[in-house]
CSV table of C-alpha atoms and ligand atoms in Angstrom, one decimal:
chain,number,residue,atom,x,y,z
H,992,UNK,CA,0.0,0.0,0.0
H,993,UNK,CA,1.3,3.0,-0.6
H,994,UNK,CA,0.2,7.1,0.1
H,995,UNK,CA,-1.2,9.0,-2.4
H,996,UNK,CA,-1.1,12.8,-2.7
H,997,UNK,CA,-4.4,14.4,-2.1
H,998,UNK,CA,-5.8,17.2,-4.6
H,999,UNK,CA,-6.3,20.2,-3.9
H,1000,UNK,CA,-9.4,22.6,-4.7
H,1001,UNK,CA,-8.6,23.9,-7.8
H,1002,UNK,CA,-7.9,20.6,-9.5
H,1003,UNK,CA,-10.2,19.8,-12.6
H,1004,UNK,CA,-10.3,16.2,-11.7
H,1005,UNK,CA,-12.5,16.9,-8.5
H,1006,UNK,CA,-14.9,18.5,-10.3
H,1007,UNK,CA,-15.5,16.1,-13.3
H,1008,UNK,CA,-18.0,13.2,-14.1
H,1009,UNK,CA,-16.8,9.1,-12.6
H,1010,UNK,CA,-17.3,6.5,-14.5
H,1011,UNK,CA,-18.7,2.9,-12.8
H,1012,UNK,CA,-16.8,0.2,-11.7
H,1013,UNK,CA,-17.4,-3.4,-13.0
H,1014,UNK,CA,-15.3,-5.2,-11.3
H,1015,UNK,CA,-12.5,-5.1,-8.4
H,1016,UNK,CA,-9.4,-6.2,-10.1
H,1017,UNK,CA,-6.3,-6.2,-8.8
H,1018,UNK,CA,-6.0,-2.3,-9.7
H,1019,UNK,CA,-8.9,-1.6,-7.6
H,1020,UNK,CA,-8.1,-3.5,-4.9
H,1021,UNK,CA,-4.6,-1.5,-4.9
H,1022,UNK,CA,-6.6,1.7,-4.9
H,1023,UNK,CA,-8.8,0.9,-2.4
H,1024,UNK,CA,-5.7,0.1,-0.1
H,1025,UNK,CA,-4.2,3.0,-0.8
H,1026,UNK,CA,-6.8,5.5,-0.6
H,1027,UNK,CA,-7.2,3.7,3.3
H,1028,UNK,CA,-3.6,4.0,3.8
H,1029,UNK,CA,-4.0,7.8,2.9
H,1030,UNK,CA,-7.4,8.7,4.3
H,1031,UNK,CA,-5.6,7.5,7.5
H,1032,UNK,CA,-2.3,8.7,7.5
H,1033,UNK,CA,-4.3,12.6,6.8
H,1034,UNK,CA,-6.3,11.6,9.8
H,1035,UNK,CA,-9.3,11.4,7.5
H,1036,UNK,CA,-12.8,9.9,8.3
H,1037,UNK,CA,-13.5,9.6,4.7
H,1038,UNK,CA,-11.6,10.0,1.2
H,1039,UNK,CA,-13.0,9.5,-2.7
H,1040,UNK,CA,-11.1,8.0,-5.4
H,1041,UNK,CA,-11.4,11.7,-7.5
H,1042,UNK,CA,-9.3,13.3,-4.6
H,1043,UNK,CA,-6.8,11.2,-5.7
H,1044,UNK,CA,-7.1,11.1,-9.3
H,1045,UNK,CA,-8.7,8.1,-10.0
H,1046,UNK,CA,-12.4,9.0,-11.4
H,1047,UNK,CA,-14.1,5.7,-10.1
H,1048,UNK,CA,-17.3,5.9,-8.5
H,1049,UNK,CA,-15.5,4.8,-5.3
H,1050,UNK,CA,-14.7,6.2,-1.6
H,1051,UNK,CA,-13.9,5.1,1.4
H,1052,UNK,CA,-14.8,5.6,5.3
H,1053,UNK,CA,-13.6,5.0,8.8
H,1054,UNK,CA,-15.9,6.9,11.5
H,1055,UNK,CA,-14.1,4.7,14.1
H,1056,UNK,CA,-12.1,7.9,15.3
H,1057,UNK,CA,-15.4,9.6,16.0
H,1058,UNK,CA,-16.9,6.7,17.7
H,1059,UNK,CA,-15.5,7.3,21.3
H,1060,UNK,CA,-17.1,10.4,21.6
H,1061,UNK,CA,-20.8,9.0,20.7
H,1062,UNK,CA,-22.8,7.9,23.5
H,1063,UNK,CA,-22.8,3.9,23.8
H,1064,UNK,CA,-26.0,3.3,22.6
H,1065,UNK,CA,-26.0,5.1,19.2
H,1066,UNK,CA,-23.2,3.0,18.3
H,1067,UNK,CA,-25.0,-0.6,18.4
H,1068,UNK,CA,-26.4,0.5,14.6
H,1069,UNK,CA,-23.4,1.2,13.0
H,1070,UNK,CA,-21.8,-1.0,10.6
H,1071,UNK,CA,-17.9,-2.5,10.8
H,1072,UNK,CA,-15.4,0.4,10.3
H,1073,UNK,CA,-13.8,1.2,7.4
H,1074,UNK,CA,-16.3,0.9,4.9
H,1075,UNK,CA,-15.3,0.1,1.4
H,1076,UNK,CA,-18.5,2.1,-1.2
H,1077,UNK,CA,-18.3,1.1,-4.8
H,1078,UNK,CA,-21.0,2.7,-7.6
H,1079,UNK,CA,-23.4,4.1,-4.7
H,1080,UNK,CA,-26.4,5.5,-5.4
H,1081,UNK,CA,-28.6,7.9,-2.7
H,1082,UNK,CA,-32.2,6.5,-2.9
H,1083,UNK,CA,-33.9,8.3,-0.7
H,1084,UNK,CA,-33.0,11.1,1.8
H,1085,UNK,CA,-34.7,12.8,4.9
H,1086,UNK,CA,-36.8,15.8,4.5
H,1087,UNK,CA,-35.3,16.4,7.9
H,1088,UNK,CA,-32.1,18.8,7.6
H,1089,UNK,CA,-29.1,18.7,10.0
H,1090,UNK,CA,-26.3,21.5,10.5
H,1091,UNK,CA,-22.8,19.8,11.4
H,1092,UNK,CA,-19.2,21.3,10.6
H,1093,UNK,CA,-16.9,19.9,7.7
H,1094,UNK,CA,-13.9,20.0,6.6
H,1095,UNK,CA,-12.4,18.0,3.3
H,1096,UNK,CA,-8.8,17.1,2.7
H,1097,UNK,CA,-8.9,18.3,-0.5
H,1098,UNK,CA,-9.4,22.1,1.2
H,1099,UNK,CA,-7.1,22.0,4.4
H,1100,UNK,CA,-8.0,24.0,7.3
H,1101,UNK,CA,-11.7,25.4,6.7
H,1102,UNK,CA,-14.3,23.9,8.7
H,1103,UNK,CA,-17.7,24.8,8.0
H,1104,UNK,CA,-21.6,24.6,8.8
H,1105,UNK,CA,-23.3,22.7,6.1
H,1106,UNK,CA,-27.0,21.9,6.4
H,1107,UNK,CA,-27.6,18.7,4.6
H,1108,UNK,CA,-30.7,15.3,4.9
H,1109,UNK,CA,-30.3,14.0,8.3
H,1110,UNK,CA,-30.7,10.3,7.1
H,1111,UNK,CA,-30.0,8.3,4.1
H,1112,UNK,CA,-30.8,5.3,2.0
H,1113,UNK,CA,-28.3,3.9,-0.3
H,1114,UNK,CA,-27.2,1.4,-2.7
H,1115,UNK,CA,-23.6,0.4,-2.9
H,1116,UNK,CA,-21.2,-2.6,-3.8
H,1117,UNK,CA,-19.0,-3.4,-1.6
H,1118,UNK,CA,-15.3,-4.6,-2.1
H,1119,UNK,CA,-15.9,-7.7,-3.0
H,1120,UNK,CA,-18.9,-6.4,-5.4
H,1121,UNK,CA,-21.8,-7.8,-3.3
H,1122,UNK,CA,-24.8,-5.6,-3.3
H,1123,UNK,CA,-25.5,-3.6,-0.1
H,1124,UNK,CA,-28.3,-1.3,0.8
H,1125,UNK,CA,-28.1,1.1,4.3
H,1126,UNK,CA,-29.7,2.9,6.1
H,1127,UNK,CA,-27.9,6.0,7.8
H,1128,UNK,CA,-28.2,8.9,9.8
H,1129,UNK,CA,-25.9,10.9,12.0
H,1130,UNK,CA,-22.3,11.3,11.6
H,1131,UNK,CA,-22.0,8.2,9.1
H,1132,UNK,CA,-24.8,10.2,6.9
H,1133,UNK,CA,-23.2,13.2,7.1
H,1134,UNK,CA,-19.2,11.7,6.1
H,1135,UNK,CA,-21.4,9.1,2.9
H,1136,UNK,CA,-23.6,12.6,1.6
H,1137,UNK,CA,-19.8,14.1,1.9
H,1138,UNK,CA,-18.1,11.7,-0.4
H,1139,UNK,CA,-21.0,11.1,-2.8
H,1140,UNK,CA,-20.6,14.4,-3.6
H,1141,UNK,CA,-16.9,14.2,-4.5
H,1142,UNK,CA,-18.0,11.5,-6.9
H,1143,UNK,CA,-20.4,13.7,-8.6
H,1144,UNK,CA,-17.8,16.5,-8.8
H,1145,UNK,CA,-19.0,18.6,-5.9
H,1146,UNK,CA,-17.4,20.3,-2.6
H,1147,UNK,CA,-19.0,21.0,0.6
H,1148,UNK,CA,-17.9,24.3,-0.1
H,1149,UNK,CA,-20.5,24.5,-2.7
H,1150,UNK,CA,-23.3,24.1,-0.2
H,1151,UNK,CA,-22.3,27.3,1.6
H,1152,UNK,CA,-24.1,30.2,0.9
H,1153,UNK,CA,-22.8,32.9,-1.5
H,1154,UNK,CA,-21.6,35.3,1.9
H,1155,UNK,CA,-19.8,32.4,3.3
H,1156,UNK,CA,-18.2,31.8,0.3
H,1157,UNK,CA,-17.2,35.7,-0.3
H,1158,UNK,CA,-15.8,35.6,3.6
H,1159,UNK,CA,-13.6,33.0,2.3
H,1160,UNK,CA,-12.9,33.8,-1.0
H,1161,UNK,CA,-8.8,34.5,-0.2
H,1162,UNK,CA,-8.5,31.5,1.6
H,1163,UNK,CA,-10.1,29.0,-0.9
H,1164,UNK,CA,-8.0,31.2,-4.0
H,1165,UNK,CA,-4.9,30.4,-1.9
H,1166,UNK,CA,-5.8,26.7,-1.5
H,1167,UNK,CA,-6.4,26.8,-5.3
H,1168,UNK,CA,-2.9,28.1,-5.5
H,1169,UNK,CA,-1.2,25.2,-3.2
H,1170,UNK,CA,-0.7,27.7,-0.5
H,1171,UNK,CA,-1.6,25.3,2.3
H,1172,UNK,CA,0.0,23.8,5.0
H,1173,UNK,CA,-1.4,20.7,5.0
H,1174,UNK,CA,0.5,17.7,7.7
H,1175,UNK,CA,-0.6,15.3,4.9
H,1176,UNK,CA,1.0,14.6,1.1
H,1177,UNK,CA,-1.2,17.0,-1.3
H,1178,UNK,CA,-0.6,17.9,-4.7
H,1179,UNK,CA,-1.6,21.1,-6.2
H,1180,UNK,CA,-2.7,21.6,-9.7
H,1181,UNK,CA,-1.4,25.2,-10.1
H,1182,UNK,CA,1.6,23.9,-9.1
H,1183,UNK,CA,1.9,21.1,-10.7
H,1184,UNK,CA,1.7,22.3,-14.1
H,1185,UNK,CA,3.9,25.1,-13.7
H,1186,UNK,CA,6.7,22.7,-12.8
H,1187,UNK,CA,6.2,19.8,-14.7
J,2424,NI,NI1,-14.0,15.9,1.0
């Protein structure tokens, strides 16, 4: 396994179309550990296969960090961390909306409200392509809405309203620019193509 560098805002490949996966060949199952070796080593709970440059409909999870803070009880539901999500579809979502504070590794240090369904239905594969269906809400709805998005080429960032977004207009431009100091392997587009 090996850690990938992480794109930053800014890089076309988080913002265009993935294609399905049909089967978990031995190049999948290399991404997949890799993108677990790097959502972990970023101290991640979550990572999609766009942030690092692969445009499969495929992300990964691992809530188990959060876990120890959730009362005792609320954890009985939730499935075996990490979770491996391959070609997921959202079914069906809450009318009920939830406010809760993200961040994405692809835009290092912002942390912001975003109101989003408070539960979940989906369809997935797993890793070894056997269909799954779930039912989610809390923090595990919150990190799977999160990382579907990346596969559709969006950003929590783009759920903010327009005045958020002007407040942190600088910052994100600098992000865009690889001025970060990220404690993780990133690669920035701006960057990247002036040097190579
Ligand atoms: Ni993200």
């Amino acid at each position: 396994m090996a850690i990938l560098p992480i794109r930053l805002l800014g890089d076309p490949v988080l913002r265009q179309q993935t294609r399905a996966i049909e089967s978990v060949d031995n190049e999948i199952k290399q991404l997949i550990g890799d993108m677990m070796e790097t959502m972990h080593n970023a101290a991640g709970v979550g990572l999609a296969a766009p942030q690092v440059g692969y445009l499969e409909q495929l992300f990964v999870v691992d809530i188990s960090p959060l876990l120890d803070e959730m009362p005792e009880d609320s954890r009985d539901n939730i499935p075996k961390q990490p979770m491996v999500f391959i070609n997921p579809e959202i079914t069906w979502e809450s009318e009920e909306e939830e406010e809760f504070e993200e961040g994405c590794l692809s835009i290092p240090d912002i942390r912001e409200i975003v109101v989003r369904p408070e539960s979940v239905e989906l369809n997935y594969q797993d890793e070894n392509m056997q269909e799954q269906k779930l039912t989610v809400d809390g923090i595990l709805a919150r990190v799977i809405q999160h990382e579907f998005d990346h596969l559709e080429g969006l950003l929590f960032t783009d759920h903010l309203s327009s005045f958020r977004r002007g407040i942190l207009k600088r910052k994100l431009e600098g992000i865009s620019q690889g001025k970060t100091e990220a404690t993780y392997p990133v690669q920035s587009y701006s960057r990247h193509q002036k040097t190579s």
